[in-house]
Amino acid sequence: MQNLILYSLSNFIPETILVVTIIVCIIADLIIRKKSFAVTFVAIVGLVLSFVFVVKQWGLSMSIFSGMLAIDNYAVFFKLLFIISTLFILLFVETSKEMKTASHKNEHVYLILSLTTGAYLMASSVNLIMMYISLEMVSLTSYILAGYLKKDKRSTEAAIKYIIYGAASSGIMLYGMTLIYGYTATMNINEIFLYLSKNPITDTPVLLASVIMISAGFGYKISSVPFHFWTPDVYEGAPIPITAFLAVTSSAAGFSVLVRFFLVGFANTEIITAVKWQEVIIVFSIASMIIGNFVAVWQTSLKRLLAYSSIAQSGYILLGLAVVNSAGLFAVILYLSAYLFMNLGAFYVTILIHNKLGTDNMDEMDGLGYRSPFIGVTMAVFMFSLAGIPATVGFIGKFYIFSALINTNSPNLTWLAVVGLLNSVVSLFFYVKVLKHMFLNKPEKPLPELDYGYANILITLLLAVPTILFGLYFTPLLRLAENSIKIFGLN
Amino acid sequence: MPSLNILGIGVISWLIFLPVVGMILILALPKSFTKYYKYITVVFTFLLCLVALFALMNYDTSKAGVNSIDSYQFVEKVPWINLNVANFRVYIEYFVAADGLSFPMIILTALIGLIGAIASFSVDKNEKGYYSLYLLLVTGMMGVFCALDLFLFFVFWEVMLLPMYFLIGIWGGPRREYAAIKFFLYTLFGSVFILITIIALYFSSRDPVTGIYTFNMVTMMNPANLPNWPLALNYTDLRLLAFVALFIGFAIKVPVFPFHTWLPDAHVEAPTAISVILAGVLLKMGTYGMFRMSYALFPDAAKYFALWIAVLAMINIIYGALCAMAQTDFKKLIAYSSISHMGYVMLGMASMTEIGFNGAIFQMFNHGTITAVLFLAVGVIYDRTHTRGLDDFGGLANKMPKYFGVVMVGFFASIGLPGLSAFISEAFVFIGAFTNNTGPYEVTMRVITIISTLGIILNAAYILWTIQRVFLGTLPEKWSSLKDLNVREAFSLVPLIIIIIVLGIYPAPFIKLMTASVNQLLGIIAKF
């Protein structure tokens, strides 16, 4: 027993490093007692160290803590994604004016890190209890982060809404888990799969109900329709760096556990025919795409627009899951990597705009492309990437999603590809609307040019360059995705 | 596979990426160089023409191309994405070359690119943005005509949309935002269907050498290399469906009725140079795509739908001409006449005969040059008077004799007057369509051809009426101080006029460029 725990701990180093970093950050904050880059620096060092140890786990395939967590390439991929996103978010916070108005000094640093730790655990959980706990860990920190600007009414409102929706969904999810446990007498998804594939499935309504209930918890994390209601309000109310963090890390973490839950626990033709979860995912996906894209068209706030865009994007990613084969999973991984760059980029440009204009209302952005061509052009890169126009990484993600849909014949999902692609035409309309405000509309009176510092430009370029580069040369992404999904053994 | 290099880089790569070099130069130069941007653009597009001319001199008209990879010319084939792992073997190539279907379009793109650059001199705001987007647009168009890898083709096809959106949306007329987004959404809607077909083709294909999927369209033109579901030869229904999807994608670009409504808006709002590019090159991408992809990859379906293509062509010809007749806006008139003239291309395409195909491709080129003249003509008077209303003018013939002389050639060419280039191509199209080779539809096709010839009369009617309204009669008082063509405008118009006249008198060398490829394409279709 002792040996087992020690063995598990020796493979738990990346998480341990993060926890230690959090403690060091708290102590440092207590000592320094004023806003200081030192705390952020400690966090960055911790993340980089954790990165090194995560990379070392590449290629391993084991389960630790008596089947609670899995160490495999799939988890490693997500951990790397979380680290990169967290590093960017820490930089975002440093350059955001909005965050400086907070009454707290450095608390965001360790809150962000603890969310990342929760996300790490989500990506590796193979046990329902572990999934629930890690999901709650991410949720709790995100509630605090969403309400970070205590004096801002909208921020507080966002936090409250987030808590209410979060509590309800995770409650539903927990109930779904008890149903599964009642049916299979196990919490481990590998064992659930063994049980379901060995025994004839009799009570399909129970299983279907439990699957839908569990999807409520995951669907809330990835802001998929019909669990999306919190998204626009929280995105609008929370400070933008936090919104970006929720949109990327928290959503990717949701996908990591959702995909693992279904593709490990339920991916077998008999189970799919009996439980019909594939149809459930397809319905969620279509609803997310349609509601996300069509409602986004009417938004005037850039943050709300990006919120609905996130809803639609999660619809596209769900399409990849709905294919239930390795090509679909491959596409999901690719899309999430693309999503990291383009979505963080879009949010960072929003932060930069907010820094100067103090608003995210698109009517105020008329002529912004001339006041700061750099902002305009990079925003165009991110918007076109989100819309899936070629020569950007977003196109590669979409291309593989739709390829997977077209290349499957059991059942034939080409119609779903058509729905998805037509939706992306709609999405182009509102992505271009942002650019329309920046370039096509002229402000009533000439406004001064906006200057941005080198740090801002550098961070934007760190996101914009990969968005284009990986759109033109995407072999590295394909390789990464290919290696990340080997453990699933899908065909 | 012979290739032609300049300084160690293939001639096609020069054609595609020379404008990008110009774009980077413009972007890199500081603001103090603003007044030189237009000259840089002209220099680079002129170099592009020189490279195209160089390629033309080295072009071997006996080589067919189309489905035979060895007889393509100026081939450049480099792996772009090559991932060879167990489940995901992806092979995308940078594969560009020219044959008789694409080469006339390559020359047209280079030529219109230069003319458009000269016509852009009147742009007076955000020159940096305008000229860099313009050059990017030229690259996108050139890439579409040169790419033989479906993935590469699609990338260029979409990349070209972005500069077009901004060029119309920022530098356009009063309703530019509406026109720009309408153009963008229509084309993107079409691309959706193209993309789906491309993906389906990819999964149906098998490269005979490597045994994995391929995006190479030349390989796919051999039915033996399309062995899998969904688009192997024996899945007839799916192939027909894929043909229709592809056709819709390209038809929006042509534009074919009922997908044409974006065109008048885009033309009216676009600045002169962009209208020239739009009508001169962009529309041809649709018909080029039909020849290159719809016909060569789905010959069976092409034959099956030939009659329907002819019907759509007839509607385009007649409907376009009737709409043109009702216009009072000069640019809208030319826009609708474009719809009518692209109908001739479609008619030639539906004929399935050598002469019809030759006529169609030649008409694509001729329409490119002639419409460019007409749009430049509108640009000349619009720059001076800021109106395009046909009824606002009259008697310009005496006031602007040089302008009148040059533009008249364009107008008469548009009618299809003998001795001018469009006469040859239109005659070819009608001869081809009448003596068509569509098997069971032969007689129906003849009827369609006869009805379509009415288009010529309508065409003459609206053009002559336009001449009457603009150039004849009495000059309104307010235009008494109009100046005749200046040197720059003459430079943009005269080369086109020379080409129109020369090709009208002696078209043989030009037609020879495409004959071998046309026969090759017909050979593919004849097998079904």
XYZ file of C-alpha atoms in Angstrom, chain A residues 326-328 330 370 380 384 387-391 395-396 398-400 402-404 406-409 412 414 417-418 421-422 424-426 428-429 432-433 435-436 439-442 449 471-475 478-479 482 485 490-491, chain B residues 31 80-88 90 92 125-126 151 154-156 158-159 161-162 165-166 168-171 176-177 180-181 184-186 188-193 195-200 202-204 213 215 229-230 238:
110
model
C -9.925 8.002 -33.972
C -10.218 10.501 -36.838
C -12.845 12.405 -34.893
C -7.773 13.475 -33.731
C -6.709 53.039 -38.590
C -8.409 40.164 -38.462
C -10.614 34.791 -39.739
C -14.265 31.643 -38.796
C -12.127 28.918 -40.341
C -10.672 30.718 -43.345
C -7.643 28.943 -44.869
C -4.056 29.872 -44.170
C -9.163 26.208 -40.914
C -7.006 23.183 -40.165
C -12.368 22.721 -39.051
C -10.960 20.841 -42.004
C -10.169 17.795 -39.884
C -15.396 17.902 -41.326
C -13.073 15.326 -42.861
C -13.815 12.997 -39.984
C -17.454 12.880 -44.172
C -15.216 9.839 -43.936
C -17.445 7.842 -41.652
C -20.123 5.603 -43.029
C -23.358 8.485 -42.513
C -22.032 13.960 -44.116
C -20.713 18.295 -41.972
C -23.046 20.323 -44.174
C -20.113 24.235 -42.634
C -23.246 26.266 -43.245
C -19.467 28.527 -40.283
C -20.790 30.734 -43.084
C -23.116 32.349 -40.545
C -18.229 34.545 -40.709
C -20.882 37.224 -40.693
C -16.379 40.026 -40.001
C -18.713 42.423 -38.227
C -13.609 43.936 -38.629
C -16.325 45.988 -40.253
C -12.027 49.163 -40.843
C -15.189 49.963 -42.746
C -16.993 52.246 -40.333
C -15.644 55.722 -39.889
C -3.922 57.114 -32.886
C -2.192 27.223 -40.668
C 0.487 26.955 -43.329
C 2.633 24.232 -41.841
C 0.638 22.037 -39.534
C 2.711 18.856 -39.479
C -0.811 16.625 -36.591
C 2.031 14.697 -35.001
C -1.697 11.625 -33.480
C -4.827 9.746 -28.865
C -10.324 3.352 -31.421
C -10.444 2.376 -35.045
C 4.786 56.237 -44.459
C 4.069 20.446 -48.191
C 2.506 18.431 -45.411
C 3.819 14.918 -45.281
C 2.854 12.975 -42.208
C 3.293 9.275 -42.400
C 2.107 7.676 -39.195
C -0.014 4.617 -38.704
C -3.562 5.959 -38.778
C -3.077 9.371 -40.263
C -1.497 12.929 -44.841
C -0.419 17.533 -49.299
C -6.838 57.020 -48.963
C -4.879 54.366 -47.067
C -5.973 21.534 -50.756
C -8.902 25.661 -51.815
C -6.450 27.689 -49.770
C -5.904 30.095 -52.670
C -10.418 31.378 -49.950
C -7.368 33.571 -49.456
C -11.768 36.430 -50.650
C -10.199 38.364 -47.806
C -13.825 41.983 -48.956
C -11.684 44.824 -47.707
C -14.766 46.638 -51.774
C -15.631 47.404 -48.165
C -13.105 50.176 -47.536
C -12.530 51.793 -50.905
C -19.892 49.278 -49.911
C -20.434 47.495 -46.607
C -18.712 43.557 -49.527
C -20.379 41.301 -46.995
C -18.122 37.444 -48.989
C -21.066 35.418 -47.701
C -22.184 34.266 -51.140
C -18.150 31.429 -48.725
C -21.483 29.682 -49.015
C -20.289 28.291 -52.326
C -16.933 27.291 -50.885
C -18.701 25.150 -48.312
C -19.859 22.855 -51.080
C -14.812 21.968 -49.514
C -17.169 19.078 -48.878
C -16.562 17.699 -52.348
C -12.816 18.100 -51.942
C -12.876 16.139 -48.695
C -15.064 13.446 -50.224
C -9.774 12.933 -50.863
C -11.239 9.963 -49.054
C -12.198 8.269 -52.292
C -5.161 9.226 -49.887
C -5.198 15.653 -52.901
C -16.595 5.129 -51.049
C -18.092 7.773 -51.483
C -23.181 10.224 -54.861
